[in-house]
DNA sequence: GCGTGTTACTAACACGCGTTAGTAGTATAG
DNA sequence: CTATACTACTAACGCGTGTTAGTAACACGC
C-alpha cells in the first residue's frame, strides 16, 4: 500500500555522501563548493531513487511553505457564478507558478474571519496572503498588520495602510454614469454589485452619486437597489424596481453578472434595450460582449489585477521594494450597444 | 517584526506540565486520562498565550496535512470564464470545511502533468486529490494509483478503476439531441465543449452521434465543431459553421458558456432563436435561464458533484467504505425557450 | 505485606529536512 | 618549512509537533 518513503538519507547512502551534501546539491546552494563529480552522482542517485523531498519537513526546517493563500471574503454561494474570481485565479496561477509557489484558496464568511485566515498565517501554513473583497468591518486585518505578515489586498481599505491593488471604482462608476448622462438620460437607476460593507460596492455607488451631483441632479434612493454578487440578485432587484413603479430611462448595474439578470427582468416586462432603457454594466466579463445586445461596460482587467497583486506580494515577502504601496489600475469604458450610443 | 512564536513548550511551562500533556489535552486524545483541573489549566494557558500549533510541524509529526488538492487539467486561460469551476468550488468548500480541511487549488497544463500533482502527492503536501477534467492521455494517474494515493475524479476515465463522480454525459447528450429530434429537426449542428481528449467532451459528442443513429440519421462531420472551454470559442465555431455554409435548423452546444457565444454568432448573422435555429446547451449554468431567449439545457448540479466527490474522497482517505466506486448523478433536461418547444 | 490495577502524568524518540560550525586535505605565499 | 587560504566535504543541532513506553503514586483485595 503506502510505498516506503525515500528520504534524503537514502539518497546520501546511495551516493556515498552525507545528507548535508545531498541537501546542498539539490538546493543549489551557492557559495559552497561541491565537486562536479559529486554533484553529478547525487543528482543521479536522487533521480534513480525517485526522491521527492517532504513538503512538511522542508517547511519546518526552511521556515517557509512556498504556499500563498487567496482568501475570499464572501458567503460560499456567492462564488458560484463569480466569473471575476475565475479571472483572478487565471492571473494568479501565472505569477504564482513562475515563482515556484502554490495556491491555497479559502473562503471565509464575513462573520468569523479572525480565526480563519489569521490562523493560517500564524500557523505558518502560508507565506503570504492575498485578500479579495476586503470589508470595512474586518478586524483580523489589524492583527495581520501587527504581526507584520505579508499581505496584499485585491481591492482597498481606506485607513489601513495595506499594500493593495485596485481600480478607482469611484471614478470608473462616475465615467459610466457620465456616459449615460451625456446621452441625455436624467433618471438613471442603480443596482450595486454587493452589500455596501464591501468597499468596491460603496465606492461604485458613490461614483454614481457624484456623477449625478456634478450635473445638479438629485440622488433618488427610490432608484437604487443593493445587489448581492450573483445574476439572480440582479434579476430580483431590477424586478423590484419595476414592481415599485420606479421611473427611469437608463440603469447602471455595478457588475456585468447582475446586469445580465437585470436585463432579463427588463425583457420580461417588455422593455427594449437600449431603445427604451439604456444599460451599462461593470467588469467587462468575458461574456459581456456576447450578450444581446452587447453590454456597454467598464473594463477592468481582472487578470492584470491578479498579476499585479501577486507580484507585489512576492516583493513584500522578499522584503525588498517599498514596504507598502497602493497600485491603481486603469479602467476603460467599453461602449457597445446596450447603452444606445452605438448603432 | 516577526513576533516570537509561541510553542507548545511555552504553554507547557506556563501551565506547569509537560509538553506531552499539552499535546494530549489540545488534541482531545481519549483513552488517556487527564484530570479536569490540569486540562482546564492547559486550555487556559494556551488561550492566554495565544498558542497556535505550527502547521508544518503537525503535518510532519502527524503524517497528514489536512489539505486536499483540487487539480484542474487545463490551460490557465481556459478557467478565466469557467462558471462550472466556481460552482465546483462552492460545493467543495462546504464539505472541506465541514471536515476541518483546507483546499489547495492548482492547474496543470495537459503536457507536463506528471511532475505537477504527482509531486504534491508524494511530497505529502496533500492528503488526497480531486482531479477535475481527467484526460485519456494522462499518465500520472497510473502512478497515483500504484502509490495507493487517495484520489477521486470529477469526471471519468474508462479503464482506470478510480473512484469517480460524474454524470452520464453520453446519455445526457442523447437526451438533449433527442429533444431536438422530437421537435422535428433532422439537421442538427454540434459544438463540443472541449477538445476530445477530455472524456466529457468525447462522451457528449458520442451521445449526439447515438441520438442521430437511433433515428437512422447519418453523422455529418460538416455539422460538427470542436469547442475550447470558453465563450469565445463558441462564437468562433458557430461563426465558422455559418461561414462554411453548413445547413442546419438546430444546434446542440455541449456547454452553456459556448452556447452563449454561439448564440451571439447566430444573432450577428440575423438568425432568430428559436424560430429559425433551435438551440440547446449543457450544464445549466446560473445565467442560462437569464439569457435571451432563456436557454434550454441539460442540468448538472455542479455543486452536488463537488459535494459527492469530496465526501467520497474523505471516505477513501479514512480507509472505510468500499475502496472504489463510481457515482453517477442524474441529469435533467431543462426546457426553456431557446429550443422552441415552449411558447 | 505483596501483587495487581488504575490514575495522571512525563521522558524520549521520531518525523525529514535546512544550516552552521568545523575539519581533514591540498595548494599557495613568505 | 611554516603560516595562510582554499576546497570539499560532514557532524550535529534545530525546526515544533505526535506518540509510545514507561514511571511514580496510590488504592484495593487477600
XYZ file of C-alpha atoms (C1' of nucleotides) in Angstrom:
746
model
C 0.000 0.000 0.000
C 1.875 3.013 1.247
C 5.209 2.896 -0.537
C 8.307 3.229 1.624
C 9.265 6.850 1.609
C 12.602 7.772 0.056
C 14.393 10.265 2.264
C 17.404 12.398 1.624
C 19.321 9.973 3.843
C 18.609 7.215 1.337
C 19.950 9.376 -1.433
C 23.025 10.161 0.623
C 23.706 6.490 1.332
C 23.198 5.565 -2.289
C 25.579 8.255 -3.481
C 28.067 7.589 -0.702
C 27.977 11.105 0.694
C 26.474 12.821 3.689
C 22.909 14.008 3.907
C 24.196 17.549 4.100
C 25.823 17.232 0.719
C 22.584 15.969 -0.769
C 20.738 18.954 0.595
C 23.370 21.364 -0.661
C 23.333 19.904 -4.139
C 19.586 19.650 -4.524
C 19.005 23.158 -3.265
C 21.737 24.582 -5.429
C 23.300 26.389 -2.534
C 25.959 28.590 -3.979
C 28.927 29.993 -2.066
C 29.631 26.412 -1.156
C 31.798 24.292 -3.365
C 30.840 20.824 -4.415
C 32.934 18.974 -6.962
C 31.155 18.405 -10.260
C 31.634 14.663 -9.933
C 29.923 14.500 -6.565
C 27.195 16.808 -7.673
C 26.517 14.588 -10.654
C 26.448 11.481 -8.520
C 23.989 12.992 -6.083
C 21.675 14.130 -8.821
C 21.703 10.725 -10.428
C 21.064 8.979 -7.145
C 18.129 11.228 -6.391
C 16.789 10.532 -9.825
C 17.109 6.767 -9.748
C 15.615 6.541 -6.280
C 12.821 8.903 -7.266
C 13.500 11.155 -4.353
C 10.894 13.826 -3.600
C 11.517 15.987 -0.540
C 8.840 16.016 2.106
C 6.988 19.292 1.971
C 6.252 19.486 5.668
C 9.838 18.800 6.643
C 11.076 21.408 4.222
C 8.604 23.907 5.541
C 9.512 23.201 9.125
C 13.237 23.397 8.575
C 13.228 26.153 5.998
C 10.570 28.253 7.680
C 8.524 28.790 4.575
C 5.798 26.785 2.985
C 6.007 28.117 -0.534
C 2.269 28.468 -0.425
C 0.333 31.644 -0.630
C -3.242 31.976 0.440
C -6.038 33.532 -1.534
C -8.786 34.483 0.852
C -12.253 35.304 -0.370
C -14.490 37.188 1.992
C -17.941 36.049 0.949
C -20.685 33.646 1.580
C -19.837 30.425 -0.252
C -22.809 30.514 -2.589
C -21.711 33.924 -3.776
C -18.825 32.496 -5.681
C -20.989 30.007 -7.568
C -21.284 32.252 -10.597
C -18.383 34.566 -9.991
C -16.539 34.952 -13.256
C -14.444 37.696 -11.760
C -12.986 35.099 -9.447
C -12.028 32.756 -12.253
C -10.219 35.577 -13.959
C -8.367 36.358 -10.767
C -7.378 32.724 -10.497
C -6.169 32.769 -14.050
C -3.843 35.697 -13.459
C -2.735 34.376 -10.124
C -1.643 30.976 -11.331
C 0.654 32.571 -13.869
C 2.688 34.538 -11.368
C 2.434 32.019 -8.574
C 3.797 29.255 -10.769
C 6.531 31.476 -12.121
C 7.754 31.811 -8.554
C 7.526 28.120 -7.827
C 4.699 28.581 -5.398
C 1.328 27.030 -4.802
C -2.053 28.493 -4.087
C -4.261 27.728 -1.135
C -7.745 29.067 -1.733
C -10.149 29.624 1.076
C -13.372 31.398 1.676
C -14.367 32.944 4.946
C -17.791 34.051 5.960
C -17.909 37.744 6.789
C -18.737 36.853 10.405
C -15.890 34.829 11.840
C -12.930 35.930 9.819
C -10.483 36.168 12.649
C -9.865 32.533 13.237
C -9.911 31.571 9.621
C -7.047 33.307 7.906
C -5.255 34.674 10.909
C -4.738 31.088 11.997
C -3.380 30.069 8.635
C -0.931 32.918 8.806
C 0.179 32.260 12.365
C 0.381 28.537 11.835
C 2.882 29.287 9.067
C 0.687 27.382 6.691
C 1.132 30.142 4.173
C 3.934 32.577 3.440
C 1.727 35.398 2.293
C -1.867 36.316 1.848
C -3.999 37.810 -0.866
C -7.281 39.120 0.381
C -10.047 39.615 -2.127
C -13.054 41.676 -1.225
C -11.833 43.399 1.918
C -14.581 44.711 4.128
C -14.571 47.774 6.286
C -15.788 45.749 9.251
C -12.917 43.322 9.129
C -10.997 43.080 12.394
C -8.498 40.364 11.678
C -6.643 42.597 9.269
C -5.228 44.662 12.068
C -3.834 41.570 13.709
C -2.191 40.616 10.437
C -0.631 44.020 10.196
C 0.663 43.875 13.753
C 2.208 40.522 13.019
C 3.915 42.091 10.049
C 2.580 39.283 7.936
C 2.954 39.773 4.179
C -0.438 40.661 2.774
C -1.833 42.374 -0.264
C -5.408 43.396 -0.779
C -7.217 42.916 -4.028
C -9.438 45.871 -3.504
C -8.948 48.588 -0.977
C -9.472 49.586 2.584
C -9.189 53.281 3.327
C -7.438 53.955 6.579
C -5.448 50.777 6.834
C -2.075 51.181 5.213
C -2.005 47.876 3.466
C -0.489 47.091 0.164
C -3.285 46.907 -2.309
C -4.075 46.649 -5.972
C -7.312 48.081 -7.187
C -9.087 50.179 -9.741
C -10.540 53.535 -8.906
C -14.082 52.266 -8.520
C -15.465 55.661 -7.774
C -14.012 57.294 -10.877
C -14.920 54.327 -13.042
C -18.533 54.402 -11.931
C -18.609 58.141 -12.500
C -17.328 57.593 -16.001
C -20.043 55.047 -16.715
C -22.837 57.204 -15.358
C -21.409 60.288 -17.069
C -21.714 58.432 -20.298
C -25.406 57.865 -19.681
C -25.839 61.483 -18.672
C -24.133 62.611 -21.852
C -26.645 60.586 -23.796
C -29.336 62.725 -22.215
C -30.592 60.439 -19.501
C -31.565 62.128 -16.277
C -33.351 59.370 -14.440
C -30.824 56.609 -14.001
C -31.370 53.594 -11.799
C -28.512 51.914 -9.986
C -28.032 48.401 -8.704
C -24.890 47.906 -6.659
C -22.778 44.817 -7.110
C -22.900 43.869 -3.451
C -23.628 44.847 0.085
C -22.211 48.282 0.895
C -19.846 46.976 3.541
C -17.737 45.828 0.599
C -15.667 48.858 -0.269
C -15.931 48.271 -4.005
C -19.710 48.379 -3.811
C -19.761 51.515 -1.699
C -17.274 53.254 -3.968
C -19.187 52.487 -7.121
C -22.378 53.753 -5.620
C -20.572 56.878 -4.561
C -19.311 57.372 -8.112
C -22.879 57.136 -9.311
C -23.885 59.731 -6.770
C -21.042 62.069 -7.693
C -21.867 61.915 -11.368
C -25.451 62.908 -10.682
C -24.350 65.616 -8.343
C -21.960 67.166 -10.846
C -24.930 67.749 -13.124
C -27.059 69.143 -10.359
C -29.270 66.072 -10.305
C -30.679 64.856 -7.043
C -29.860 61.426 -5.664
C -33.093 59.466 -5.530
C -32.982 56.460 -3.198
C -36.003 55.004 -4.942
C -33.830 54.406 -7.989
C -31.171 52.496 -6.080
C -31.003 48.864 -5.062
C -28.379 46.743 -3.359
C -27.259 43.702 -5.301
C -25.691 40.576 -3.897
C -22.944 39.265 -6.210
C -24.902 36.924 -8.437
C -27.035 37.003 -11.559
C -30.158 36.218 -9.648
C -29.847 39.228 -7.387
C -29.600 41.438 -10.483
C -32.836 39.972 -11.710
C -34.540 40.349 -8.354
C -33.506 43.939 -7.807
C -34.455 45.078 -11.267
C -37.725 43.265 -10.897
C -38.303 45.132 -7.666
C -37.516 48.483 -9.255
C -40.092 47.841 -11.946
C -42.590 46.444 -9.481
C -42.383 49.559 -7.354
C -43.002 51.674 -10.429
C -39.652 53.437 -10.434
C -39.347 55.756 -13.416
C -36.052 55.655 -15.265
C -34.685 55.537 -18.810
C -31.290 54.075 -18.004
C -29.660 51.805 -15.486
C -26.158 51.479 -14.154
C -25.621 47.985 -12.800
C -22.314 47.764 -11.000
C -21.444 44.263 -12.190
C -21.931 42.521 -15.511
C -23.252 39.439 -13.798
C -26.042 41.404 -12.209
C -26.571 43.354 -15.413
C -27.335 40.069 -17.121
C -30.024 39.340 -14.566
C -31.352 42.878 -14.725
C -31.578 42.652 -18.475
C -33.725 39.548 -18.167
C -36.085 41.307 -15.787
C -36.428 44.223 -18.186
C -37.089 41.978 -21.146
C -39.685 40.050 -19.168
C -41.606 43.256 -18.731
C -41.251 44.045 -22.400
C -38.721 46.857 -22.147
C -36.424 47.085 -25.117
C -32.721 47.692 -24.635
C -31.394 50.205 -25.495
C -34.367 51.856 -27.180
C -36.402 52.236 -24.015
C -33.880 51.545 -21.299
C -30.152 52.075 -21.661
C -27.973 49.672 -19.732
C -24.384 49.919 -18.539
C -22.546 47.224 -16.611
C -19.225 46.893 -14.825
C -16.244 44.492 -15.070
C -16.350 43.566 -18.748
C -16.642 39.900 -18.014
C -15.708 37.617 -20.905
C -19.315 37.135 -21.918
C -20.342 40.799 -21.833
C -19.638 41.354 -25.494
C -21.644 38.287 -26.467
C -24.856 39.302 -24.746
C -27.837 40.509 -26.718
C -27.451 43.402 -27.033
C -23.721 43.508 -26.338
C -23.185 45.131 -22.971
C -21.648 48.556 -22.559
C -19.457 48.242 -19.502
C -16.402 49.373 -17.611
C -13.429 47.214 -18.383
C -11.317 46.015 -15.513
C -8.559 43.621 -16.294
C -9.075 41.155 -13.510
C -6.232 39.065 -14.839
C -3.905 42.031 -14.643
C -5.214 42.879 -11.192
C -4.250 39.415 -10.038
C -0.859 39.567 -11.693
C -0.004 42.848 -10.050
C -1.298 41.766 -6.683
C 0.679 38.550 -6.617
C 3.809 40.183 -7.970
C 3.534 42.788 -5.250
C 3.020 40.146 -2.612
C 6.210 38.394 -3.652
C 8.057 41.674 -3.389
C 6.734 42.202 0.113
C 7.667 38.654 1.050
C 11.188 39.168 -0.214
C 11.355 42.229 1.920
C 12.546 44.468 -0.871
C 10.800 47.320 -2.550
C 8.888 49.942 -0.669
C 7.190 48.180 2.182
C 3.735 49.326 1.228
C 2.195 50.745 -1.843
C -1.137 51.147 -3.470
C -1.430 50.366 -7.138
C -4.388 51.652 -9.081
C -5.072 50.134 -12.466
C -6.729 51.934 -15.321
C -10.285 51.318 -16.315
C -11.881 51.915 -19.636
C -15.427 52.448 -20.759
C -16.280 49.919 -23.445
C -19.162 51.272 -25.440
C -21.357 48.618 -27.001
C -24.975 48.549 -27.990
C -26.755 48.255 -24.659
C -26.382 51.949 -23.864
C -27.738 53.118 -27.182
C -24.706 55.200 -28.160
C -23.574 52.827 -30.857
C -25.823 51.942 -33.738
C 8.511 42.497 13.192
C 8.229 38.748 13.325
C 6.587 38.043 16.657
C 8.210 35.431 18.827
C 6.487 32.169 18.099
C 4.567 30.556 20.950
C 5.277 26.846 21.030
C 3.606 24.061 22.881
C 6.639 24.088 25.188
C 5.750 27.620 26.223
C 2.244 26.510 27.011
C 3.599 23.571 28.972
C 5.903 25.792 31.023
C 3.161 28.281 31.676
C 0.779 25.588 32.841
C 3.475 23.748 34.771
C 3.059 20.482 32.923
C 4.943 18.585 30.257
C 4.677 19.255 26.568
C 3.128 15.837 26.133
C 0.256 16.755 28.389
C -0.353 19.878 26.371
C -0.494 17.860 23.195
C -2.827 15.309 24.732
C -5.198 17.948 26.004
C -5.298 20.057 22.897
C -5.824 17.096 20.620
C -8.500 15.642 22.849
C -6.835 12.261 22.878
C -9.226 9.925 24.580
C -8.298 6.625 26.226
C -5.826 8.636 28.216
C -6.801 10.213 31.485
C -6.074 13.802 32.311
C -7.503 15.351 35.447
C -10.105 18.021 34.783
C -8.081 20.544 36.724
C -4.977 20.048 34.603
C -6.980 20.027 31.421
C -8.543 23.312 32.374
C -5.188 24.841 33.232
C -3.670 23.795 29.928
C -6.559 25.169 27.918
C -6.384 28.472 29.735
C -2.638 28.725 29.280
C -2.938 28.055 25.568
C -5.606 30.673 25.345
C -3.783 33.407 27.226
C -0.554 32.803 25.346
C -2.410 32.728 22.046
C -0.927 29.423 21.102
C -1.424 28.263 17.524
C 0.216 24.993 16.546
C 2.665 25.088 13.680
C 1.079 23.502 10.650
C 4.292 22.099 9.218
C 5.321 20.509 12.474
C 1.900 18.955 12.892
C 1.996 17.647 9.379
C 5.445 16.213 9.803
C 4.713 14.546 13.085
C 1.156 13.557 12.377
C 1.740 12.487 8.794
C -1.159 14.373 7.350
C -1.501 17.896 6.129
C -5.234 18.320 6.402
C -5.123 19.753 2.920
C -6.699 18.304 -0.132
C -5.726 19.260 -3.633
C -8.073 20.236 -6.407
C -6.286 19.750 -9.684
C -7.558 21.278 -12.884
C -6.246 19.861 -16.106
C -6.453 22.802 -18.456
C -4.621 25.665 -19.941
C -4.785 28.545 -17.464
C -6.730 30.880 -19.702
C -9.410 28.251 -20.020
C -10.574 28.826 -16.500
C -10.965 32.565 -16.989
C -14.670 32.291 -17.679
C -15.362 28.890 -16.230
C -18.510 29.151 -14.183
C -18.594 25.412 -13.797
C -15.408 25.726 -11.787
C -16.836 28.292 -9.420
C -19.762 26.021 -8.765
C -17.418 23.163 -8.023
C -15.524 25.379 -5.613
C -18.747 26.333 -3.931
C -19.714 22.742 -3.248
C -16.201 21.775 -2.306
C -15.728 24.411 0.352
C -18.821 23.202 2.150
C -17.635 19.656 2.637
C -13.986 20.500 3.016
C -14.690 22.931 5.812
C -17.066 20.520 7.494
C -14.142 18.142 7.785
C -11.753 20.769 9.054
C -9.672 20.681 5.924
C -8.258 23.203 3.509
C -8.159 23.346 -0.235
C -5.084 23.699 -2.400
C -6.079 24.557 -5.947
C -3.738 24.027 -8.820
C -3.883 23.918 -12.532
C -1.667 21.770 -14.684
C -1.124 22.079 -18.373
C -2.097 18.931 -20.233
C 1.557 18.454 -21.236
C 3.608 18.036 -18.094
C 1.151 16.660 -15.643
C 3.400 14.092 -14.095
C 5.599 16.377 -12.106
C 2.855 18.707 -11.062
C 0.403 16.796 -8.954
C 2.300 13.591 -8.518
C 4.917 15.633 -6.696
C 2.371 17.236 -4.438
C 1.051 13.823 -3.562
C 4.429 12.242 -2.948
C 5.708 15.235 -1.046
C 2.791 14.697 1.342
C 1.738 18.223 0.681
C -1.817 16.998 0.347
C -3.728 14.122 1.890
C -5.954 13.498 -1.070
C -6.602 14.676 -4.547
C -9.591 15.691 -6.593
C -8.958 15.690 -10.286
C -11.244 17.687 -12.498
C -11.236 17.125 -16.211
C -9.347 13.859 -16.450
C -7.864 13.173 -19.839
C -7.411 9.872 -21.546
C -3.772 10.708 -22.271
C -2.889 11.292 -18.665
C -0.028 9.141 -17.458
C 0.495 10.385 -13.949
C -2.771 8.845 -12.845
C -1.344 5.364 -13.013
C 1.470 6.370 -10.740
C -1.040 7.764 -8.281
C -2.919 4.516 -8.335
C 0.219 2.466 -7.795
C 1.072 4.634 -4.841
C -2.375 3.925 -3.468
C -2.851 7.636 -3.044
C -6.413 8.736 -2.225
C -7.898 10.239 -5.348
C -11.299 10.904 -6.775
C -12.051 12.013 -10.281
C -14.599 14.647 -11.081
C -15.390 13.190 -14.422
C -14.474 9.770 -15.620
C -11.767 7.689 -17.148
C -12.845 4.391 -18.627
C -10.376 1.620 -17.967
C -8.766 3.014 -14.877
C -10.585 1.862 -11.764
C -10.571 5.151 -9.977
C -13.198 6.459 -7.716
C -15.145 8.988 -9.650
C -18.209 11.157 -9.575
C -19.769 12.092 -12.827
C -22.918 12.416 -14.829
C -23.668 10.146 -17.740
C -22.543 12.599 -20.359
C -23.414 10.291 -23.194
C -26.987 9.715 -22.071
C -27.455 13.363 -21.200
C -26.323 14.497 -24.615
C -28.568 11.896 -26.200
C -31.473 13.264 -24.210
C -30.769 16.790 -25.378
C -30.428 15.833 -29.012
C -33.448 13.542 -28.798
C -35.433 16.522 -27.695
C -34.427 18.391 -30.822
C -35.200 15.360 -32.956
C -38.626 15.089 -31.373
C -39.274 18.669 -32.365
C -38.753 17.593 -35.950
C -35.224 18.751 -36.557
C -33.118 16.490 -38.731
C -30.107 18.636 -39.405
C -28.540 19.405 -36.057
C -25.164 21.033 -35.632
C -22.932 20.213 -32.699
C -20.189 22.152 -30.984
C -18.324 20.187 -28.339
C -17.391 21.773 -25.067
C -13.714 20.981 -25.423
C -11.014 19.021 -27.112
C -11.972 15.366 -27.490
C -9.151 14.107 -25.301
C -11.313 15.293 -22.438
C -13.596 12.382 -21.756
C -16.602 14.576 -21.077
C -16.291 16.164 -24.488
C -15.886 12.856 -26.276
C -18.821 11.339 -24.423
C -21.146 14.197 -25.197
C -20.258 14.044 -28.846
C -20.870 10.346 -28.783
C -24.299 10.902 -27.262
C -25.075 13.273 -30.102
C -23.976 10.631 -32.564
C -26.030 7.909 -30.904
C -29.157 10.028 -30.925
C -28.822 10.620 -34.640
C -28.074 6.979 -35.253
C -31.140 5.791 -33.373
C -33.269 7.713 -35.857
C -31.374 6.413 -38.799
C -29.787 9.792 -39.468
C -26.234 9.962 -40.752
C -23.477 11.631 -38.789
C -22.283 14.577 -40.834
C -18.805 15.831 -39.826
C -19.525 19.128 -41.561
C -22.045 19.895 -38.845
C -19.613 19.305 -36.011
C -17.035 21.590 -34.450
C -14.689 21.269 -31.534
C -15.020 23.935 -28.858
C -12.411 25.022 -26.378
C -13.986 25.756 -22.987
C -14.748 29.447 -23.304
C -17.438 31.731 -24.661
C -15.233 32.960 -27.421
C -14.651 29.517 -28.858
C -18.408 29.025 -29.038
C -18.671 32.186 -31.036
C -15.799 31.240 -33.301
C -17.033 27.748 -34.054
C -20.576 28.818 -34.758
C -19.236 31.580 -36.920
C -17.224 29.011 -38.812
C -20.220 26.752 -39.292
C -22.178 29.602 -40.822
C -19.218 30.769 -42.844
C -18.800 27.362 -44.417
C -22.470 27.341 -45.323
C -23.460 24.429 -43.128
C -27.184 23.787 -43.329
C -28.952 23.137 -40.035
C -32.085 24.114 -38.170
C -30.884 23.324 -34.673
C -27.674 23.220 -32.698
C -26.540 21.268 -29.686
C -23.744 23.117 -27.955
C -22.210 20.966 -25.239
C -21.659 23.779 -22.749
C -23.761 26.794 -21.834
C -20.759 29.062 -21.964
C -20.122 28.154 -25.572
C -23.838 28.281 -26.319
C -23.760 31.909 -25.255
C -21.025 32.620 -27.771
C -22.747 30.577 -30.455
C -25.947 32.475 -29.878
C -24.124 35.748 -30.487
C -22.720 34.460 -33.765
C -26.177 33.398 -34.894
C -27.720 36.726 -33.995
C -24.951 38.568 -35.795
C -25.945 36.793 -38.976
C -29.568 37.614 -38.337
C -30.787 34.162 -37.383
C -33.630 34.188 -34.919
C -33.692 31.785 -31.998
C -35.693 29.603 -31.756
C -37.775 30.460 -34.810
C -35.060 29.734 -37.335
C -32.487 27.901 -35.271
C -33.232 25.929 -32.139
C -30.507 25.919 -29.507
C -29.761 23.551 -26.671
C -26.893 23.934 -24.222
C -25.339 21.874 -21.454
C -24.580 22.436 -17.742
C -27.394 24.809 -16.782
C -25.014 27.455 -15.580
C -26.544 30.028 -13.257
C -27.032 32.531 -16.043
C -28.619 30.140 -18.569
C -32.147 30.978 -17.516
C -31.478 34.699 -17.798
C -30.270 34.664 -21.377
C -32.418 35.968 -24.183
C -34.055 33.683 -25.051
C -33.671 31.569 -21.921
C -31.517 28.609 -22.759
C -32.810 25.075 -22.942
C -30.088 22.980 -21.416
C -29.098 19.863 -19.535
C -28.920 20.485 -15.833
C -25.945 19.172 -13.957
C -25.664 20.070 -10.356
C -22.025 21.002 -10.220
C -22.366 21.849 -6.575
C -23.710 18.395 -5.846
C -20.991 16.858 -7.983
C -18.405 18.570 -5.857
C -20.101 17.596 -2.622
C -20.240 13.950 -3.586
C -16.693 13.914 -4.857
C -15.217 15.430 -1.744
C -17.345 13.310 0.570
C -16.158 10.242 -1.302
C -12.569 11.379 -1.085
C -12.814 11.686 2.667
C -14.220 8.198 2.821
C -11.317 6.867 0.787
C -8.856 8.742 2.960
C -10.383 7.258 6.092
C -9.960 3.891 4.516
C -13.526 2.839 5.110
C -16.283 2.161 2.656
C -15.759 0.216 -0.500
C -12.318 1.134 -1.757
C -13.511 2.281 -5.127
C -16.806 3.273 -6.554
C -18.253 5.235 -9.375
C -21.117 7.554 -8.620
C -23.281 8.791 -11.448
C -25.514 11.753 -10.780
C -28.780 12.389 -12.510
C -29.186 14.943 -15.221
C -32.299 16.679 -16.298
C -33.362 18.400 -19.467
C -34.479 21.908 -18.630
C -36.735 23.079 -21.424
C -36.766 26.818 -21.916
C -37.439 28.982 -24.911
C -34.274 28.593 -26.950
C -35.300 25.233 -28.365
C -38.703 26.392 -29.494
C -40.670 23.810 -27.558
C -42.021 26.252 -25.038
C -44.080 29.182 -26.129
C 2.886 -7.162 53.038
C 2.600 -8.451 48.382
C 0.830 -8.442 43.806
C -2.296 -6.241 40.643
C -4.639 -2.213 38.762
C -5.565 2.337 37.947
C -4.617 7.248 37.617
C -2.066 11.062 35.996
C 1.324 12.207 34.112
C 6.446 12.557 31.606
C 10.974 11.266 29.088
C 12.394 10.285 24.964
C 12.127 9.160 20.310
C 10.556 10.065 15.598
C 9.102 12.880 11.601
C 12.644 14.663 7.308
C 14.814 18.385 6.251
C 17.995 23.149 6.271
C 22.028 25.039 8.015
C 26.051 26.381 10.822
C 30.344 25.371 12.545
C 34.025 22.746 11.896
C 37.621 19.529 9.859
C 40.677 16.921 7.085
C 43.385 17.547 2.912
C 45.729 20.176 -0.508
C 47.525 24.456 -2.680
C 49.821 28.937 -2.272
C 52.637 32.547 -0.173
C 56.547 34.270 2.503
C 59.457 24.832 6.130
C 55.730 27.035 8.361
C 51.567 30.018 8.007
C 47.556 31.029 5.442
C 43.934 30.087 2.358
C 41.064 27.441 -0.095
C 38.431 23.101 -1.458
C 35.258 19.622 -0.478
C 33.023 17.857 2.378
C 30.447 16.185 7.258
C 28.685 16.097 12.332
C 25.428 17.897 14.806
C 21.845 20.938 16.025
C 17.259 22.847 15.456
C 12.566 23.347 13.440
C 7.706 22.121 16.589
C 4.934 18.661 16.950
C 2.608 13.480 17.736
C 3.117 9.332 20.161
C 4.888 5.255 22.650
C 6.742 3.301 26.505
C 7.407 3.920 30.997
C 7.039 5.605 35.961
C 5.762 7.259 40.394
C 1.854 7.420 43.485
C -1.926 5.485 45.350
C -5.911 2.084 46.077
C -7.546 -2.408 46.637
C -8.171 -7.390 47.677
C -6.455 -11.225 50.131
